[in-house]
PDB file of C-alpha atoms in Angstrom:
ATOM      1  CA  MET A   1     -53.413  41.496 -22.260  1.00 50.00           C
ATOM      2  CA  ARG A   2     -50.409  43.832 -21.341  1.00 50.00           C
ATOM      3  CA  THR A   3     -51.202  43.321 -17.519  1.00 49.00           C
ATOM      4  CA  THR A   4     -52.179  39.077 -18.133  1.00 46.00           C
ATOM      5  CA  ILE A   5     -47.943  39.101 -19.974  1.00 44.00           C
ATOM      6  CA  ARG A   6     -46.746  41.402 -16.727  1.00 49.00           C
ATOM      7  CA  VAL A   7     -48.376  39.006 -13.754  1.00 41.00           C
ATOM      8  CA  SER A   8     -47.207  35.859 -15.669  1.00 44.00           C
ATOM      9  CA  LEU A   9     -43.435  36.925 -16.079  1.00 39.00           C
ATOM     10  CA  ILE A  10     -43.855  37.984 -11.825  1.00 41.00           C
ATOM     11  CA  LEU A  11     -45.135  34.761 -11.462  1.00 42.00           C
ATOM     12  CA  ALA A  12     -42.414  32.948 -13.611  1.00 41.00           C
ATOM     13  CA  ALA A  13     -39.886  34.744 -11.886  1.00 41.00           C
ATOM     14  CA  LEU A  14     -40.896  34.171  -8.520  1.00 39.00           C
ATOM     15  CA  THR A  15     -40.779  30.450  -9.797  1.00 41.00           C
ATOM     16  CA  LEU A  16     -37.717  30.669 -10.995  1.00 38.00           C
ATOM     17  CA  GLY A  17     -36.554  31.994  -7.450  1.00 40.00           C
ATOM     18  CA  LEU A  18     -37.750  29.516  -5.578  1.00 37.00           C
ATOM     19  CA  THR A  19     -36.706  26.962  -7.104  1.00 36.00           C
ATOM     20  CA  SER A  20     -33.476  28.103  -6.902  1.00 37.00           C
ATOM     21  CA  LEU A  21     -33.607  28.752  -3.348  1.00 35.00           C
ATOM     22  CA  ALA A  22     -35.025  25.336  -2.883  1.00 36.00           C
ATOM     23  CA  SER A  23     -31.700  23.977  -4.867  1.00 42.00           C
ATOM     24  CA  ALA A  24     -29.619  25.754  -2.673  1.00 53.00           C
ATOM     25  CA  GLN A  25     -31.338  24.353   0.260  1.00 80.00           C
ATOM     26  CA  SER A  26     -29.642  21.235   2.801  1.00 85.00           C
ATOM     27  CA  ARG A  27     -29.770  17.896   1.097  1.00 93.00           C
ATOM     28  CA  GLU A  28     -28.921  14.694   2.557  1.00 96.00           C
ATOM     29  CA  PHE A  29     -26.768  12.001   1.245  1.00 97.00           C
ATOM     30  CA  THR A  30     -26.154   8.760   2.583  1.00 97.00           C
ATOM     31  CA  ILE A  31     -23.273   6.364   3.111  1.00 97.00           C
ATOM     32  CA  ARG A  32     -23.874   2.939   2.169  1.00 95.00           C
ATOM     33  CA  ASN A  33     -22.637  -0.106   2.771  1.00 95.00           C
ATOM     34  CA  ASP A  34     -21.500  -1.030  -0.626  1.00 93.00           C
ATOM     35  CA  GLY A  35     -17.352  -0.742  -0.618  1.00 92.00           C
ATOM     36  CA  GLY A  36     -17.839   3.216  -1.470  1.00 94.00           C
ATOM     37  CA  SER A  37     -16.227   4.150   1.773  1.00 97.00           C
ATOM     38  CA  ARG A  38     -13.550   2.850   4.270  1.00 97.00           C
ATOM     39  CA  ILE A  39     -11.929   3.539   7.331  1.00 97.00           C
ATOM     40  CA  GLN A  40      -8.278   2.977   8.314  1.00 97.00           C
ATOM     41  CA  PHE A  41      -7.192   2.599  12.063  1.00 97.00           C
ATOM     42  CA  ILE A  42      -2.817   3.171  12.395  1.00 98.00           C
ATOM     43  CA  SER A  43      -1.388   2.100  15.247  1.00 97.00           C
ATOM     44  CA  ASP A  44       2.872   3.315  14.682  1.00 96.00           C
ATOM     45  CA  ALA A  45       4.497   1.575  17.731  1.00 95.00           C
ATOM     46  CA  PRO A  46       8.348   1.386  18.141  1.00 93.00           C
ATOM     47  CA  LEU A  47       8.390  -2.472  16.969  1.00 94.00           C
ATOM     48  CA  GLU A  48       5.498  -3.260  14.475  1.00 95.00           C
ATOM     49  CA  THR A  49       2.870  -0.507  12.822  1.00 97.00           C
ATOM     50  CA  ILE A  50      -0.920  -2.362  12.575  1.00 97.00           C
ATOM     51  CA  THR A  51      -3.116  -0.955  10.237  1.00 98.00           C
ATOM     52  CA  GLY A  52      -7.207  -2.047  10.802  1.00 97.00           C
ATOM     53  CA  VAL A  53      -9.151  -1.746   8.140  1.00 98.00           C
ATOM     54  CA  SER A  54     -13.063  -1.823   7.307  1.00 97.00           C
ATOM     55  CA  SER A  55     -15.779  -0.599   4.178  1.00 97.00           C
ATOM     56  CA  HIS A  56     -18.319  -1.688   6.601  1.00 97.00           C
ATOM     57  CA  VAL A  57     -19.158   1.780   6.922  1.00 97.00           C
ATOM     58  CA  THR A  58     -22.649   3.227   7.065  1.00 97.00           C
ATOM     59  CA  GLY A  59     -24.236   7.033   7.255  1.00 97.00           C
ATOM     60  CA  ALA A  60     -25.759  10.108   6.385  1.00 97.00           C
ATOM     61  CA  VAL A  61     -24.960  13.636   5.899  1.00 96.00           C
ATOM     62  CA  ASN A  62     -27.371  16.529   5.610  1.00 96.00           C
ATOM     63  CA  VAL A  63     -25.016  19.113   3.179  1.00 95.00           C
ATOM     64  CA  ASP A  64     -25.864  22.756   2.096  1.00 95.00           C
ATOM     65  CA  PRO A  65     -23.301  22.806  -1.150  1.00 93.00           C
ATOM     66  CA  SER A  66     -23.645  26.864  -0.534  1.00 93.00           C
ATOM     67  CA  ASP A  67     -23.070  27.013   3.023  1.00 94.00           C
ATOM     68  CA  LEU A  68     -20.671  24.043   4.668  1.00 93.00           C
ATOM     69  CA  SER A  69     -21.077  26.015   8.428  1.00 91.00           C
ATOM     70  CA  SER A  70     -24.783  24.122   8.412  1.00 92.00           C
ATOM     71  CA  ALA A  71     -23.408  20.537   7.676  1.00 95.00           C
ATOM     72  CA  ARG A  72     -24.609  17.532   9.980  1.00 96.00           C
ATOM     73  CA  GLY A  73     -24.271  13.715   9.986  1.00 96.00           C
ATOM     74  CA  THR A  74     -23.149  10.315  11.371  1.00 97.00           C
ATOM     75  CA  ILE A  75     -20.751   8.019  10.566  1.00 97.00           C
ATOM     76  CA  ARG A  76     -20.576   4.565  11.591  1.00 97.00           C
ATOM     77  CA  VAL A  77     -18.635   1.925  11.540  1.00 97.00           C
ATOM     78  CA  ARG A  78     -18.990  -1.924  12.579  1.00 97.00           C
ATOM     79  CA  VAL A  79     -16.179  -2.206  15.334  1.00 97.00           C
ATOM     80  CA  ALA A  80     -16.278  -6.590  14.785  1.00 97.00           C
ATOM     81  CA  SER A  81     -15.569  -5.297  10.817  1.00 97.00           C
ATOM     82  CA  ILE A  82     -12.286  -4.304  11.201  1.00 97.00           C
ATOM     83  CA  ARG A  83      -9.221  -6.610  10.191  1.00 97.00           C
ATOM     84  CA  THR A  84      -5.666  -5.950  10.688  1.00 97.00           C
ATOM     85  CA  GLY A  85      -4.570  -9.058   8.875  1.00 96.00           C
ATOM     86  CA  VAL A  86      -3.766 -11.494  11.488  1.00 96.00           C
ATOM     87  CA  ASP A  87      -7.168 -13.308  12.661  1.00 96.00           C
ATOM     88  CA  LEU A  88      -5.845 -13.980  16.151  1.00 95.00           C
ATOM     89  CA  ARG A  89      -5.231 -10.086  16.443  1.00 94.00           C
ATOM     90  CA  ASP A  90      -8.180  -9.508  15.253  1.00 96.00           C
ATOM     91  CA  GLU A  91     -10.179 -11.999  18.219  1.00 95.00           C
ATOM     92  CA  HIS A  92      -8.445 -10.365  20.645  1.00 92.00           C
ATOM     93  CA  LEU A  93      -9.275  -6.112  18.931  1.00 94.00           C
ATOM     94  CA  ARG A  94     -12.643  -7.497  19.017  1.00 94.00           C
ATOM     95  CA  GLY A  95     -12.724  -8.570  23.133  1.00 93.00           C
ATOM     96  CA  ASP A  96     -13.690  -7.313  25.991  1.00 91.00           C
ATOM     97  CA  GLY A  97     -10.281  -6.179  27.152  1.00 88.00           C
ATOM     98  CA  TRP A  98      -9.905  -4.342  24.384  1.00 94.00           C
ATOM     99  CA  LEU A  99     -13.003  -2.320  21.771  1.00 95.00           C
ATOM    100  CA  ASP A 100     -15.561  -5.031  23.253  1.00 96.00           C
ATOM    101  CA  ALA A 101     -17.527  -5.255  19.853  1.00 96.00           C
ATOM    102  CA  GLU A 102     -20.202  -7.245  21.349  1.00 95.00           C
ATOM    103  CA  ARG A 103     -21.101  -4.539  23.836  1.00 96.00           C
ATOM    104  CA  TYR A 104     -19.897  -1.376  21.823  1.00 97.00           C
ATOM    105  CA  GLU A 105     -21.162  -2.536  18.466  1.00 97.00           C
ATOM    106  CA  ASN A 106     -20.377   0.964  16.672  1.00 97.00           C
ATOM    107  CA  ALA A 107     -17.313   3.612  16.338  1.00 97.00           C
ATOM    108  CA  THR A 108     -19.394   7.142  15.249  1.00 98.00           C
ATOM    109  CA  PHE A 109     -18.426  10.135  14.197  1.00 98.00           C
ATOM    110  CA  GLU A 110     -20.797  12.507  14.717  1.00 98.00           C
ATOM    111  CA  ILE A 111     -20.412  16.064  12.189  1.00 97.00           C
ATOM    112  CA  THR A 112     -20.887  19.209  14.656  1.00 96.00           C
ATOM    113  CA  ARG A 113     -19.187  22.198  12.736  1.00 95.00           C
ATOM    114  CA  VAL A 114     -17.249  22.495   9.218  1.00 96.00           C
ATOM    115  CA  GLU A 115     -14.559  25.444   8.859  1.00 96.00           C
ATOM    116  CA  GLY A 116     -11.753  26.517   6.183  1.00 95.00           C
ATOM    117  CA  ALA A 117     -14.242  27.041   3.494  1.00 95.00           C
ATOM    118  CA  SER A 118     -17.897  28.489   2.876  1.00 93.00           C
ATOM    119  CA  SER A 119     -19.104  26.257   0.360  1.00 94.00           C
ATOM    120  CA  LEU A 120     -18.478  23.440  -2.181  1.00 95.00           C
ATOM    121  CA  SER A 121     -17.852  24.080  -6.246  1.00 94.00           C
ATOM    122  CA  PRO A 122     -19.068  21.024  -8.125  1.00 95.00           C
ATOM    123  CA  ASN A 123     -16.119  19.074  -9.420  1.00 96.00           C
ATOM    124  CA  GLN A 124     -13.286  21.257  -7.344  1.00 96.00           C
ATOM    125  CA  THR A 125     -11.602  19.957  -4.144  1.00 97.00           C
ATOM    126  CA  THR A 126     -12.227  21.911  -0.689  1.00 97.00           C
ATOM    127  CA  ARG A 127     -10.079  21.673   2.118  1.00 97.00           C
ATOM    128  CA  VAL A 128     -11.876  21.564   5.309  1.00 97.00           C
ATOM    129  CA  ARG A 129     -11.900  21.358   9.330  1.00 97.00           C
ATOM    130  CA  ILE A 130     -13.970  19.342  10.179  1.00 97.00           C
ATOM    131  CA  HIS A 131     -15.358  19.723  14.026  1.00 97.00           C
ATOM    132  CA  GLY A 132     -17.236  16.074  15.514  1.00 97.00           C
ATOM    133  CA  ARG A 133     -17.620  13.689  18.592  1.00 98.00           C
ATOM    134  CA  PHE A 134     -15.935  10.701  17.937  1.00 98.00           C
ATOM    135  CA  SER A 135     -17.241   8.317  19.929  1.00 98.00           C
ATOM    136  CA  LEU A 136     -15.683   4.504  20.817  1.00 97.00           C
ATOM    137  CA  HIS A 137     -15.335   1.947  23.272  1.00 97.00           C
ATOM    138  CA  GLY A 138     -18.945   3.658  25.321  1.00 96.00           C
ATOM    139  CA  VAL A 139     -16.661   6.868  25.258  1.00 98.00           C
ATOM    140  CA  THR A 140     -17.376  10.241  22.850  1.00 98.00           C
ATOM    141  CA  ARG A 141     -14.817  12.924  22.730  1.00 98.00           C
ATOM    142  CA  ASP A 142     -14.270  15.950  20.708  1.00 98.00           C
ATOM    143  CA  VAL A 143     -12.129  15.647  17.586  1.00 98.00           C
ATOM    144  CA  VAL A 144     -10.926  17.616  14.765  1.00 98.00           C
ATOM    145  CA  ALA A 145     -10.423  16.104  11.022  1.00 98.00           C
ATOM    146  CA  ASN A 146      -8.322  17.592   8.515  1.00 98.00           C
ATOM    147  CA  ALA A 147     -10.780  16.764   5.322  1.00 97.00           C
ATOM    148  CA  ARG A 148     -10.701  17.277   1.549  1.00 98.00           C
ATOM    149  CA  VAL A 149     -14.073  17.352   0.099  1.00 97.00           C
ATOM    150  CA  ARG A 150     -15.230  16.952  -3.101  1.00 97.00           C
ATOM    151  CA  LEU A 151     -18.873  17.648  -4.801  1.00 96.00           C
ATOM    152  CA  ILE A 152     -19.685  15.619  -8.098  1.00 96.00           C
ATOM    153  CA  PRO A 153     -22.918  16.452  -9.917  1.00 96.00           C
ATOM    154  CA  LEU A 154     -24.725  12.947 -11.725  1.00 94.00           C
ATOM    155  CA  ASN A 155     -23.199  12.497 -14.805  1.00 95.00           C
ATOM    156  CA  ASP A 156     -23.211   9.414 -17.492  1.00 95.00           C
ATOM    157  CA  GLU A 157     -20.066   8.528 -15.936  1.00 94.00           C
ATOM    158  CA  LEU A 158     -21.680   7.919 -12.221  1.00 93.00           C
ATOM    159  CA  ARG A 159     -25.058   6.448 -13.744  1.00 94.00           C
ATOM    160  CA  ALA A 160     -22.882   3.416 -15.396  1.00 94.00           C
ATOM    161  CA  ALA A 161     -21.896   2.619 -11.956  1.00 91.00           C
ATOM    162  CA  ARG A 162     -25.737   2.714 -10.924  1.00 93.00           C
ATOM    163  CA  ILE A 163     -25.431   5.806  -8.792  1.00 93.00           C
ATOM    164  CA  THR A 164     -28.366   7.802  -8.943  1.00 92.00           C
ATOM    165  CA  GLY A 165     -27.619  10.991  -7.494  1.00 94.00           C
ATOM    166  CA  ASP A 166     -25.033  13.910  -7.083  1.00 96.00           C
ATOM    167  CA  VAL A 167     -21.993  12.696  -5.114  1.00 97.00           C
ATOM    168  CA  ILE A 168     -19.643  14.049  -2.190  1.00 97.00           C
ATOM    169  CA  ARG A 169     -16.470  12.194  -1.923  1.00 97.00           C
ATOM    170  CA  ALA A 170     -14.896  13.175   1.616  1.00 97.00           C
ATOM    171  CA  GLN A 171     -11.082  12.073   2.862  1.00 97.00           C
ATOM    172  CA  ALA A 172     -10.144  13.129   6.536  1.00 97.00           C
ATOM    173  CA  SER A 173      -7.863  12.193   9.653  1.00 98.00           C
ATOM    174  CA  PHE A 174      -7.835  12.582  12.663  1.00 98.00           C
ATOM    175  CA  ARG A 175      -5.697  11.429  15.408  1.00 98.00           C
ATOM    176  CA  VAL A 176      -7.054   9.610  19.160  1.00 97.00           C
ATOM    177  CA  GLN A 177      -5.293   8.303  22.358  1.00 96.00           C
ATOM    178  CA  LEU A 178      -6.840   4.719  23.182  1.00 96.00           C
ATOM    179  CA  THR A 179      -6.079   6.140  27.023  1.00 95.00           C
ATOM    180  CA  ASP A 180      -9.330   8.510  26.710  1.00 97.00           C
ATOM    181  CA  TYR A 181     -11.748   6.130  25.577  1.00 97.00           C
ATOM    182  CA  ASP A 182     -11.152   3.900  28.088  1.00 96.00           C
ATOM    183  CA  VAL A 183      -9.286   1.138  26.307  1.00 94.00           C
ATOM    184  CA  SER A 184      -5.521   0.402  28.181  1.00 87.00           C
ATOM    185  CA  VAL A 185      -2.275  -1.126  26.352  1.00 86.00           C
ATOM    186  CA  PRO A 186      -1.178  -3.924  28.510  1.00 83.00           C
ATOM    187  CA  LEU A 187       2.129  -3.763  29.561  1.00 81.00           C
ATOM    188  CA  PRO A 188       3.505  -6.635  27.780  1.00 81.00           C
ATOM    189  CA  VAL A 189       2.633  -5.029  23.732  1.00 86.00           C
ATOM    190  CA  ARG A 190       2.912  -1.489  24.353  1.00 85.00           C
ATOM    191  CA  LEU A 191       5.936  -1.427  21.895  1.00 92.00           C
ATOM    192  CA  LYS A 192       4.026  -3.354  19.590  1.00 93.00           C
ATOM    193  CA  VAL A 193       0.505  -1.269  19.972  1.00 95.00           C
ATOM    194  CA  ALA A 194       0.644   2.616  20.134  1.00 95.00           C
ATOM    195  CA  ASN A 195      -1.937   4.702  22.372  1.00 95.00           C
ATOM    196  CA  GLU A 196      -1.994   7.446  19.527  1.00 96.00           C
ATOM    197  CA  ILE A 197      -4.007   6.099  16.744  1.00 97.00           C
ATOM    198  CA  ARG A 198      -4.367   7.465  13.652  1.00 98.00           C
ATOM    199  CA  VAL A 199      -8.073   7.354  11.895  1.00 98.00           C
ATOM    200  CA  ASN A 200      -8.441   7.636   7.844  1.00 98.00           C
ATOM    201  CA  VAL A 201     -11.789   8.187   6.455  1.00 97.00           C
ATOM    202  CA  THR A 202     -12.871   7.552   2.789  1.00 97.00           C
ATOM    203  CA  ILE A 203     -16.526   8.747   2.593  1.00 97.00           C
ATOM    204  CA  ARG A 204     -18.712   8.365  -0.720  1.00 97.00           C
ATOM    205  CA  ALA A 205     -22.028   9.676  -0.156  1.00 97.00           C
ATOM    206  CA  VAL A 206     -25.076  10.132  -2.775  1.00 97.00           C
ATOM    207  CA  ALA A 207     -27.684  12.295  -2.591  1.00 95.00           C
ATOM    208  CA  SER A 208     -30.866  10.384  -1.491  1.00 83.00           C
ATOM    209  CA  GLU A 209     -33.431  10.416  -4.631  1.00 67.00           C
TER     210      GLU A 209
END
């Protein structure tokens, strides 16, 4: 009888250990095109500041909250969805003389490495640096984004909002040079369109069921 009890306790301990290990493994968090994520492009030129915004954001990230260094993923924004508040300017932006949205449908950010913190604690904001590869206009360059990341475990408030899994919220920003992506600013508009663009990203990613 004692032997049976001892074996049962050992099996239970092994099961709990395996369950704990599984829960700490990387999980996929999906970025849905539901308005919960947003990307902002800011051009601050001498004569004008232009802000382009899109909430047409999709993608997925794989994150192990106990090991942020293993995080990987891809975030996409549809170029034709960017709006600056002026229809004619938006038309020019999408055209082949600028971002050429018909030929290069998406701008993407591929996460390659995370540093600055080793793990995420539930409901706490963690500051990190996200290394990635940003693709625009058919060109890909290495970039580094400063970010704040928060892991929100599934709760009643999230369920009330029809969210069915744990959530990762992230706010990140980085800068790019248009000329690095083969986008040239014509001389007549250089006072209104900056070569350096600040990119601000707000992401809501939900754990897959």
